[in-house]
Amino acid sequence: MLVIGGGTFGLFTALTLADRGAEVILIDRGGVWREASSVNAGSLGVQNKLPALVPYTLWAWELWLGLEARLGCNLDVRRNGGYKVATTEDEAQRLKTVAAEQEARGLTVSHLCGDDIRREAPWLGDCVVAATYSPDDGYASPTLLGPALRRAVEDGGVTVVEHGDVVSLSAGSRPRVETSAGAFEADAVAITAGAWSGQLAMMVGAILPVTLDVNMVSVTERAPTTIPKIVTHARGILTLKQVANMSCLIGGGWQGIGTLSDSRKEIDYDQLVHNLRLAQRVIPGLARLNVVRSWAGYEGVTPDSLPYLGRLPGQPNVYCGACARGGFTLGPLMGRLLGELIADGITSRPIDLFDPGRFMSGH
Ligand SMILES: Cc1cc2nc3c(=O)[nH]c(=O)nc-3n(C[C@H](O)[C@H](O)[C@H](O)COP(=O)(O)OP(=O)(O)OC[C@H]3O[C@@H](n4cnc5c(N)ncnc54)[C@H](O)[C@@H]3O)c2cc1C
C-alpha cells in the first residue's frame, strides 16, 4: 500500500494497515507531521462539530482515550469538558438551535444562562449571555502525538519516505507514483494529503473540490489557571484552552494570509487583533497575559464541510481520506476507517456521507 501524506490521516491509516499485516510505504513531500497536524490548536471538540459529525467525534473519543496506552506515552489527552458561549441574543438563539440538532445526534449538553454562568464559570466575562456545557470537549497535544505516532508506524514496519513530493500518480491495477525521492508502486494508494488532496486526486482525473482556510493560533506565556475548561463560540470564531504546561492557546478560525500556490502561511494582524480582543472579552483574565507567538497553517475545506473518505469514483485502487473540519479530533477515527476499508473492504462505522465522488457530476 502507498499512503501519500504524513499527517494525522496518513499516519493513522498507515498504522491501521500495518496492524493488519499490510506492507505500507508512507510518502510525504516534506517531513512527516509538519503541516496542519502539527500546527493545530489541539482541541478535541464535540460542540464545535457539525451535527452530522457528532457521532464520529464521540467514536473518535473512544480511540483517543486508548491512545496513550496504545502508543505507550503521554499525549496530554484531557476530556475535561467545555463551554460553548454566546455574547448576543442572536448567538444565544443559534447556540440553542445547533445544540438541539447535536443532541439529536447523541451530544449531551446542559444549557446555562445569566446567573448559572456566573455561578458555574465566574472566569467567563459578563459579555457571555448564554452557554452550553458538554463533558465531551477536551484537548490533546499535537506536539506529543506526532513523534509517538511516527514511532508506532515505523515499529509496525511502515517505510516512511520524506522529501518525496508526489508529482505524478497513475492508477490501474497497480498504482504508481513518481516522487522527488523515486518511484513507488503497490496494490493500492491512499491520498491523505490534507489541503493538497484535491490536487493529487486530479492526477487520476477525480474532481474533489477543496478550498483553503489559513487558520491562525496564538499562545500566551504560562499562567496560573485562567481557562479551567475549553471554550468555543456559537459562531465558531473562538477556541480557548489552557494546556498542560499552563500556557493558553487562542484560536477560532480567524484567517491568515496564503495560498497553496505561494506556500505562504502568514499572520493577518488585523484579523489577529479581532481574535485576541474577542478572547479577552470572553475571558477577561487573558488581558494580563502576553502573547508569545502566533502562527498559521493550512486546512482544506470541502463544500459541505464533511470529510472525503472512501474510494475515488471509477478508481478501484485509489482511496482518499482528507479535509475533515476538526481533523485533529477526527484523525484517529478517519485513519482507522480508511485503513479498514482498504484492508478489509468494510468499515466499522458508516462512511457513505463522506463519499469522495459526491461533488462529481454523473456519479
Ligand atoms: C492552525 C490550525 C488549527 C487547527 N486547530 C484544530 C483543532 O484545534 N482541533 C481539530 O480537531 N482540528 C484543528 N485543525 C484542523 C486539523 O489540524 C486538520 O484537519 C488535520 O490536521 C488534517 O490532517 P491531515 O493529515 O489531513 O493533513 P496534514 O496534517 O496537512 O497532512 C497532509 C500531508 O500531506 C503532505 N503532502 C501534500 N502534498 C503532497 C504531495 N504532493 N506529495 C507528498 N506529500 C504531500 C503534506 O506535506 C502533509 O504532511 C486546525 C488546523 C489548523 C491549520
Coordinates of C-alpha atoms and ligand atoms in Angstrom, one line a residue:
M1 CA 0.0 0.0 0.0
L2 CA 1.1 3.6 -0.7
V3 CA -0.1 6.3 1.6
I4 CA 0.5 9.8 0.4
G5 CA 0.7 12.4 3.2
G6 CA 2.1 12.0 6.7
G7 CA -0.3 14.0 8.8
T8 CA -2.9 12.5 11.2
F9 CA -5.0 11.0 8.4
G10 CA -2.0 9.3 6.7
L11 CA -0.3 8.1 9.9
F12 CA -3.4 6.6 11.4
T13 CA -4.3 5.0 8.0
A14 CA -0.7 3.5 7.8
L15 CA -1.0 2.3 11.4
T16 CA -4.3 0.5 10.8
L17 CA -2.9 -1.1 7.6
A18 CA 0.3 -2.2 9.4
D19 CA -1.7 -3.7 12.2
R20 CA -3.5 -5.8 9.6
G21 CA -0.1 -7.0 8.2
A22 CA 0.0 -4.9 5.1
E23 CA 3.2 -3.7 3.6
V24 CA 3.0 0.1 3.7
I25 CA 5.1 2.9 2.2
L26 CA 4.1 6.3 3.6
I27 CA 5.4 9.2 1.4
D28 CA 5.5 12.9 2.4
R29 CA 6.7 15.8 0.3
G30 CA 8.3 17.4 3.4
G31 CA 8.8 15.9 6.8
V32 CA 6.1 13.9 8.4
W33 CA 3.8 15.8 10.8
R34 CA 4.8 19.3 9.6
E35 CA 1.5 20.7 8.3
A36 CA -2.0 21.1 9.8
S37 CA -1.5 18.1 12.1
S38 CA 1.4 19.7 13.9
V39 CA 0.3 23.3 14.0
N40 CA -3.3 22.9 15.1
A41 CA -4.7 24.0 18.4
G42 CA -5.2 20.5 19.8
S43 CA -8.9 20.9 20.6
L44 CA -10.8 17.7 20.8
G45 CA -14.2 19.4 20.5
V46 CA -17.6 17.9 20.1
Q47 CA -19.6 21.1 20.5
N48 CA -17.8 22.8 17.6
K49 CA -18.7 19.9 15.1
L50 CA -21.4 19.9 12.5
P51 CA -24.3 17.8 13.9
A52 CA -23.6 15.0 11.3
L53 CA -20.1 14.7 12.8
V54 CA -21.2 14.4 16.4
P55 CA -21.4 10.6 16.4
Y56 CA -18.0 10.4 14.7
T57 CA -16.4 12.7 17.3
L58 CA -17.8 10.6 20.1
W59 CA -16.4 7.4 18.4
A60 CA -13.1 9.3 17.9
W61 CA -13.0 9.9 21.6
E62 CA -13.2 6.2 22.2
L63 CA -9.9 5.9 20.3
W64 CA -8.3 8.9 21.9
L65 CA -9.0 7.5 25.4
G66 CA -7.0 4.4 24.5
L67 CA -4.2 6.1 22.5
E68 CA -1.8 6.8 25.3
A69 CA -1.8 3.1 26.2
R70 CA -1.6 2.1 22.6
L71 CA 1.4 4.4 21.8
G72 CA 3.0 3.9 25.2
C73 CA 3.4 7.6 26.1
N74 CA 1.8 10.7 27.4
L75 CA -0.2 12.7 24.9
D76 CA -1.8 15.2 27.4
V77 CA -5.2 13.8 26.4
R78 CA -7.8 15.6 28.6
R79 CA -11.5 15.2 28.4
N80 CA -12.4 17.8 30.9
G81 CA -15.4 19.4 29.3
G82 CA -16.1 22.7 27.7
Y83 CA -18.4 25.7 27.3
K84 CA -19.7 27.0 24.0
V85 CA -20.7 30.6 24.5
A86 CA -22.9 33.3 23.1
T87 CA -22.4 37.0 23.5
T88 CA -25.6 38.3 21.8
E89 CA -29.3 37.2 21.8
D90 CA -28.9 36.1 18.1
E91 CA -26.0 34.0 19.0
A92 CA -27.9 32.6 22.0
Q93 CA -30.7 31.5 19.6
R94 CA -28.2 29.9 17.3
L95 CA -26.5 28.1 20.2
K96 CA -29.8 26.6 21.2
T97 CA -30.8 25.6 17.6
V98 CA -27.4 23.9 16.9
A99 CA -27.3 22.2 20.3
A100 CA -30.8 20.7 19.6
E101 CA -29.5 19.3 16.3
Q102 CA -26.4 18.0 18.0
E103 CA -28.4 16.5 20.9
A104 CA -30.5 14.6 18.4
R105 CA -27.2 13.0 17.2
G106 CA -26.0 12.0 20.6
L107 CA -24.4 15.0 22.2
T108 CA -25.1 15.6 25.9
V109 CA -25.2 19.3 26.9
S110 CA -26.6 21.4 29.7
H111 CA -27.9 24.9 28.9
L112 CA -26.9 27.8 31.0
C113 CA -27.7 31.5 31.1
G114 CA -27.2 34.5 33.3
D115 CA -26.7 33.6 37.0
D116 CA -26.0 29.9 36.2
I117 CA -23.0 31.0 34.1
R118 CA -21.7 33.5 36.8
R119 CA -22.0 30.7 39.4
E120 CA -20.5 27.8 37.4
A121 CA -17.9 29.7 35.4
P122 CA -17.1 33.0 37.1
W123 CA -14.0 33.3 35.0
L124 CA -16.2 33.9 31.9
G125 CA -16.8 37.6 31.1
D126 CA -20.1 39.4 31.6
C127 CA -20.5 39.6 27.8
V128 CA -21.4 35.9 27.9
V129 CA -25.2 35.8 27.9
A130 CA -25.7 32.1 27.3
A131 CA -23.7 28.9 27.1
T132 CA -23.9 25.2 26.7
Y133 CA -21.7 22.8 28.6
S134 CA -20.6 19.4 27.4
P135 CA -18.4 17.0 29.3
D136 CA -17.1 15.7 25.9
D137 CA -14.9 18.6 24.9
G138 CA -11.2 18.4 25.6
Y139 CA -7.8 18.5 24.0
A140 CA -4.5 16.7 23.4
S141 CA -1.1 17.7 22.4
P142 CA -0.3 17.6 18.6
T143 CA 3.4 18.1 19.6
L144 CA 3.4 14.9 21.6
L145 CA 1.2 12.9 19.2
G146 CA 3.3 13.3 16.0
P147 CA 6.6 11.7 17.2
A148 CA 4.7 9.0 19.0
L149 CA 2.7 8.1 16.0
R150 CA 5.7 8.1 13.7
R151 CA 7.5 5.7 16.1
A152 CA 4.5 3.4 16.2
V153 CA 4.1 3.2 12.4
E154 CA 7.9 2.6 12.0
D155 CA 7.8 0.0 14.7
G156 CA 4.9 -1.6 12.8
G157 CA 7.1 -2.0 9.7
V158 CA 5.9 1.0 7.7
T159 CA 8.6 2.6 5.4
V160 CA 8.5 6.3 5.8
V161 CA 9.8 8.3 2.8
E162 CA 10.3 12.0 3.4
H163 CA 11.0 14.7 0.9
G164 CA 9.1 12.7 -1.6
D165 CA 6.9 15.2 -3.4
V166 CA 4.4 13.2 -5.5
V167 CA 4.5 14.7 -8.9
S168 CA 2.5 12.1 -10.8
L169 CA 0.1 9.3 -9.9
S170 CA -1.2 6.7 -12.3
A171 CA -4.0 4.3 -11.3
G172 CA -4.9 1.0 -12.9
S173 CA -4.4 -2.4 -11.4
R174 CA -1.1 -1.4 -9.8
P175 CA -1.0 2.3 -8.9
R176 CA 2.4 4.0 -9.3
V177 CA 3.7 7.3 -8.1
E178 CA 6.6 9.4 -9.2
T179 CA 8.2 11.5 -6.5
S180 CA 11.2 13.6 -5.9
A181 CA 12.6 10.6 -3.9
G182 CA 12.0 8.0 -6.6
A183 CA 9.1 6.0 -8.0
F184 CA 6.9 3.6 -6.0
E185 CA 4.1 1.2 -6.8
A186 CA 1.7 -1.0 -4.9
D187 CA -1.7 -2.7 -5.0
A188 CA -3.5 0.4 -3.8
V189 CA -2.9 4.1 -2.9
A190 CA -4.4 6.3 -0.3
I191 CA -4.4 10.1 -0.8
T192 CA -4.2 11.6 2.7
A193 CA -2.6 14.8 1.7
G194 CA -4.7 17.3 3.6
A195 CA -5.4 20.6 1.8
W196 CA -3.4 19.2 -1.2
S197 CA -5.6 16.1 -1.7
G198 CA -7.7 17.8 -4.5
Q199 CA -4.5 18.3 -6.5
L200 CA -3.5 14.7 -6.1
A201 CA -6.9 13.3 -6.9
M202 CA -6.8 15.4 -10.1
M203 CA -3.8 13.4 -11.2
V204 CA -6.1 10.5 -11.8
G205 CA -8.9 12.6 -13.1
A206 CA -11.1 12.8 -10.0
I207 CA -12.5 16.2 -9.0
L208 CA -12.5 16.7 -5.3
P209 CA -13.3 20.4 -4.6
V210 CA -11.2 21.8 -1.8
T211 CA -10.9 25.4 -0.7
L212 CA -8.3 26.6 1.7
D213 CA -8.5 28.1 5.2
V214 CA -5.4 29.7 6.6
N215 CA -6.1 29.3 10.3
M216 CA -4.2 31.2 13.0
V217 CA -3.4 30.2 16.5
S218 CA -1.7 32.2 19.3
V219 CA -0.1 31.1 22.5
T220 CA 0.4 33.1 25.7
E221 CA 3.1 32.9 28.4
R222 CA 2.4 30.3 31.1
A223 CA 0.0 31.5 33.7
P224 CA -2.0 30.4 36.8
T225 CA -5.3 28.8 36.0
T226 CA -7.1 31.2 33.6
I227 CA -9.2 28.8 31.4
P228 CA -10.3 25.9 33.5
K229 CA -12.4 24.4 30.6
I230 CA -12.2 24.6 26.8
V231 CA -14.2 27.5 25.4
T232 CA -15.7 27.6 21.9
H233 CA -18.2 30.1 20.4
A234 CA -21.7 29.9 18.9
R235 CA -20.4 31.4 15.7
G236 CA -17.3 29.2 15.5
I237 CA -14.9 32.2 15.9
L238 CA -13.2 31.3 19.1
T239 CA -11.4 28.3 20.7
L240 CA -9.7 28.9 24.0
K241 CA -7.9 26.4 26.2
Q242 CA -5.1 26.2 28.8
V243 CA -2.8 23.3 28.1
A244 CA -0.8 21.1 30.4
N245 CA 2.2 23.5 30.5
M246 CA -0.2 26.2 31.6
S247 CA 0.1 28.4 28.5
C248 CA -3.2 29.5 26.9
L249 CA -4.0 28.8 23.3
I250 CA -6.2 31.2 21.4
G251 CA -7.7 30.3 18.0
G252 CA -11.0 30.2 16.3
G253 CA -10.5 30.1 12.5
W254 CA -9.6 33.8 12.1
Q255 CA -7.9 33.8 8.7
G256 CA -4.2 34.4 7.9
I257 CA -2.7 35.1 4.5
G258 CA -1.5 32.5 1.9
T259 CA -2.5 30.1 -0.9
L260 CA -1.3 26.7 -1.8
S261 CA 0.5 28.1 -4.9
D262 CA 2.5 30.7 -3.0
S263 CA 3.0 28.4 0.1
R264 CA 2.6 31.5 2.4
K265 CA 1.2 30.9 5.8
E266 CA 1.3 34.3 7.4
I267 CA -0.4 36.2 10.2
D268 CA -3.0 38.8 9.2
Y269 CA -2.5 41.2 12.1
D270 CA -5.9 42.9 11.6
Q271 CA -7.7 39.6 11.9
L272 CA -5.5 38.6 14.8
V273 CA -6.4 41.7 16.8
H274 CA -10.1 40.9 16.5
N275 CA -9.4 37.3 17.6
L276 CA -7.4 38.4 20.7
R277 CA -10.0 41.2 21.6
L278 CA -12.8 38.7 21.5
A279 CA -10.8 36.2 23.6
Q280 CA -10.2 38.9 26.2
R281 CA -13.9 39.9 26.3
V282 CA -14.9 36.3 26.8
I283 CA -12.2 35.5 29.4
P284 CA -11.1 38.8 31.0
G285 CA -8.3 37.0 32.8
L286 CA -6.5 36.7 29.5
A287 CA -5.9 40.5 29.4
R288 CA -3.0 40.3 31.8
L289 CA -1.1 37.7 29.7
N290 CA 1.4 38.3 26.9
V291 CA 1.0 36.5 23.6
V292 CA 4.4 35.0 22.9
R293 CA 3.8 33.5 19.4
S294 CA 1.2 33.3 16.7
W295 CA 1.3 31.1 13.6
A296 CA -0.8 30.0 10.7
G297 CA -1.5 26.7 8.9
Y298 CA -3.5 25.3 6.0
E299 CA -6.8 23.5 6.4
G300 CA -8.5 22.0 3.4
V301 CA -12.3 22.5 3.4
T302 CA -14.9 20.7 1.3
P303 CA -18.1 22.4 0.0
D304 CA -20.3 20.7 2.7
S305 CA -17.5 20.8 5.4
L306 CA -17.7 17.0 5.7
P307 CA -14.5 15.0 5.0
Y308 CA -13.7 12.9 2.0
L309 CA -13.3 9.3 3.0
G310 CA -13.6 6.4 0.6
R311 CA -12.6 5.1 -2.8
L312 CA -12.3 7.6 -5.7
P313 CA -15.1 7.2 -8.3
G314 CA -14.0 4.9 -11.1
Q315 CA -10.8 4.0 -9.4
P316 CA -10.9 0.6 -7.7
N317 CA -7.4 1.0 -6.1
V318 CA -7.3 4.7 -5.3
Y319 CA -8.7 5.9 -1.9
C320 CA -8.8 9.3 -0.2
G321 CA -9.1 10.5 3.4
A322 CA -8.9 14.2 3.8
C323 CA -10.4 17.6 4.7
A324 CA -12.3 17.0 7.9
R325 CA -13.3 20.2 9.7
G326 CA -11.7 19.5 13.1
G327 CA -9.5 16.8 11.6
F328 CA -7.2 16.6 14.6
T329 CA -10.1 15.4 16.7
L330 CA -11.3 13.0 14.0
G331 CA -7.9 11.9 12.6
P332 CA -7.6 8.6 14.7
L333 CA -11.1 7.5 13.6
M334 CA -10.8 8.6 10.0
G335 CA -7.4 6.9 9.6
R336 CA -8.9 3.7 11.2
L337 CA -11.9 3.7 8.9
L338 CA -9.8 4.3 5.8
G339 CA -7.4 1.5 6.8
E340 CA -10.3 -0.8 7.4
L341 CA -11.8 0.0 4.0
I342 CA -8.6 -0.7 2.2
A343 CA -7.6 -3.8 4.1
D344 CA -10.9 -5.4 4.9
G345 CA -13.3 -3.9 2.3
I346 CA -15.7 -2.8 5.0
T347 CA -15.7 -0.2 7.8
S348 CA -16.8 -0.5 11.4
R349 CA -18.7 2.8 11.1
P350 CA -20.7 4.1 8.1
I351 CA -18.9 6.3 5.6
D352 CA -21.5 6.9 2.9
L353 CA -21.8 10.6 3.9
F354 CA -18.1 11.1 3.1
D355 CA -18.1 9.7 -0.5
P356 CA -15.3 11.5 -2.3
G357 CA -17.3 11.4 -5.5
R358 CA -20.3 13.3 -4.1
F359 CA -19.5 16.5 -6.0
M360 CA -18.6 14.9 -9.3
S361 CA -21.4 15.1 -11.8
G362 CA -22.7 11.8 -13.1
H363 CA -21.5 10.0 -10.1
Ligands
LIG1 C1 -4.0 26.5 12.6 C2 -4.9 25.3 12.7 C3 -5.6 25.0 13.8 C4 -6.4 23.9 13.9 N1 -7.0 23.5 15.1 C5 -7.6 22.4 15.2 C6 -8.1 21.9 16.5 O1 -7.9 22.6 17.5 N2 -8.8 20.7 16.5 C7 -9.0 20.0 15.4 O2 -9.6 18.9 15.6 N3 -8.6 20.4 14.2 C8 -7.9 21.5 14.1 N4 -7.4 21.9 12.9 C9 -7.6 21.0 11.7 C10 -6.6 19.8 11.7 O3 -5.3 20.2 12.1 C11 -6.6 19.2 10.3 O4 -7.9 18.9 9.9 C12 -5.8 17.9 10.3 O5 -4.6 18.0 11.0 C13 -5.6 17.5 8.9 O6 -4.8 16.3 8.9 P1 -4.3 15.7 7.5 O7 -3.5 14.5 7.8 O8 -5.5 15.5 6.6 O9 -3.4 16.9 6.8 P2 -2.0 17.4 7.1 O10 -1.6 17.4 8.5 O11 -1.9 18.8 6.4 O12 -1.0 16.4 6.3 C14 -1.0 16.4 4.9 C15 0.4 15.9 4.5 O13 0.3 15.7 3.1 C16 1.6 16.0 2.6 N5 1.5 16.3 1.1 C17 0.8 17.2 0.5 N6 1.0 17.1 -0.9 C18 1.9 16.1 -1.1 C19 2.5 15.6 -2.2 N7 2.3 16.0 -3.5 N8 3.3 14.5 -2.1 C20 3.6 14.0 -0.8 N9 3.1 14.5 0.3 C21 2.2 15.5 0.2 C22 2.0 17.3 3.3 O14 3.4 17.6 3.3 C23 1.4 17.0 4.7 O15 2.4 16.4 5.6 C24 -6.6 23.0 12.7 C25 -5.9 23.4 11.6 C26 -5.1 24.4 11.5 C27 -4.3 24.7 10.2

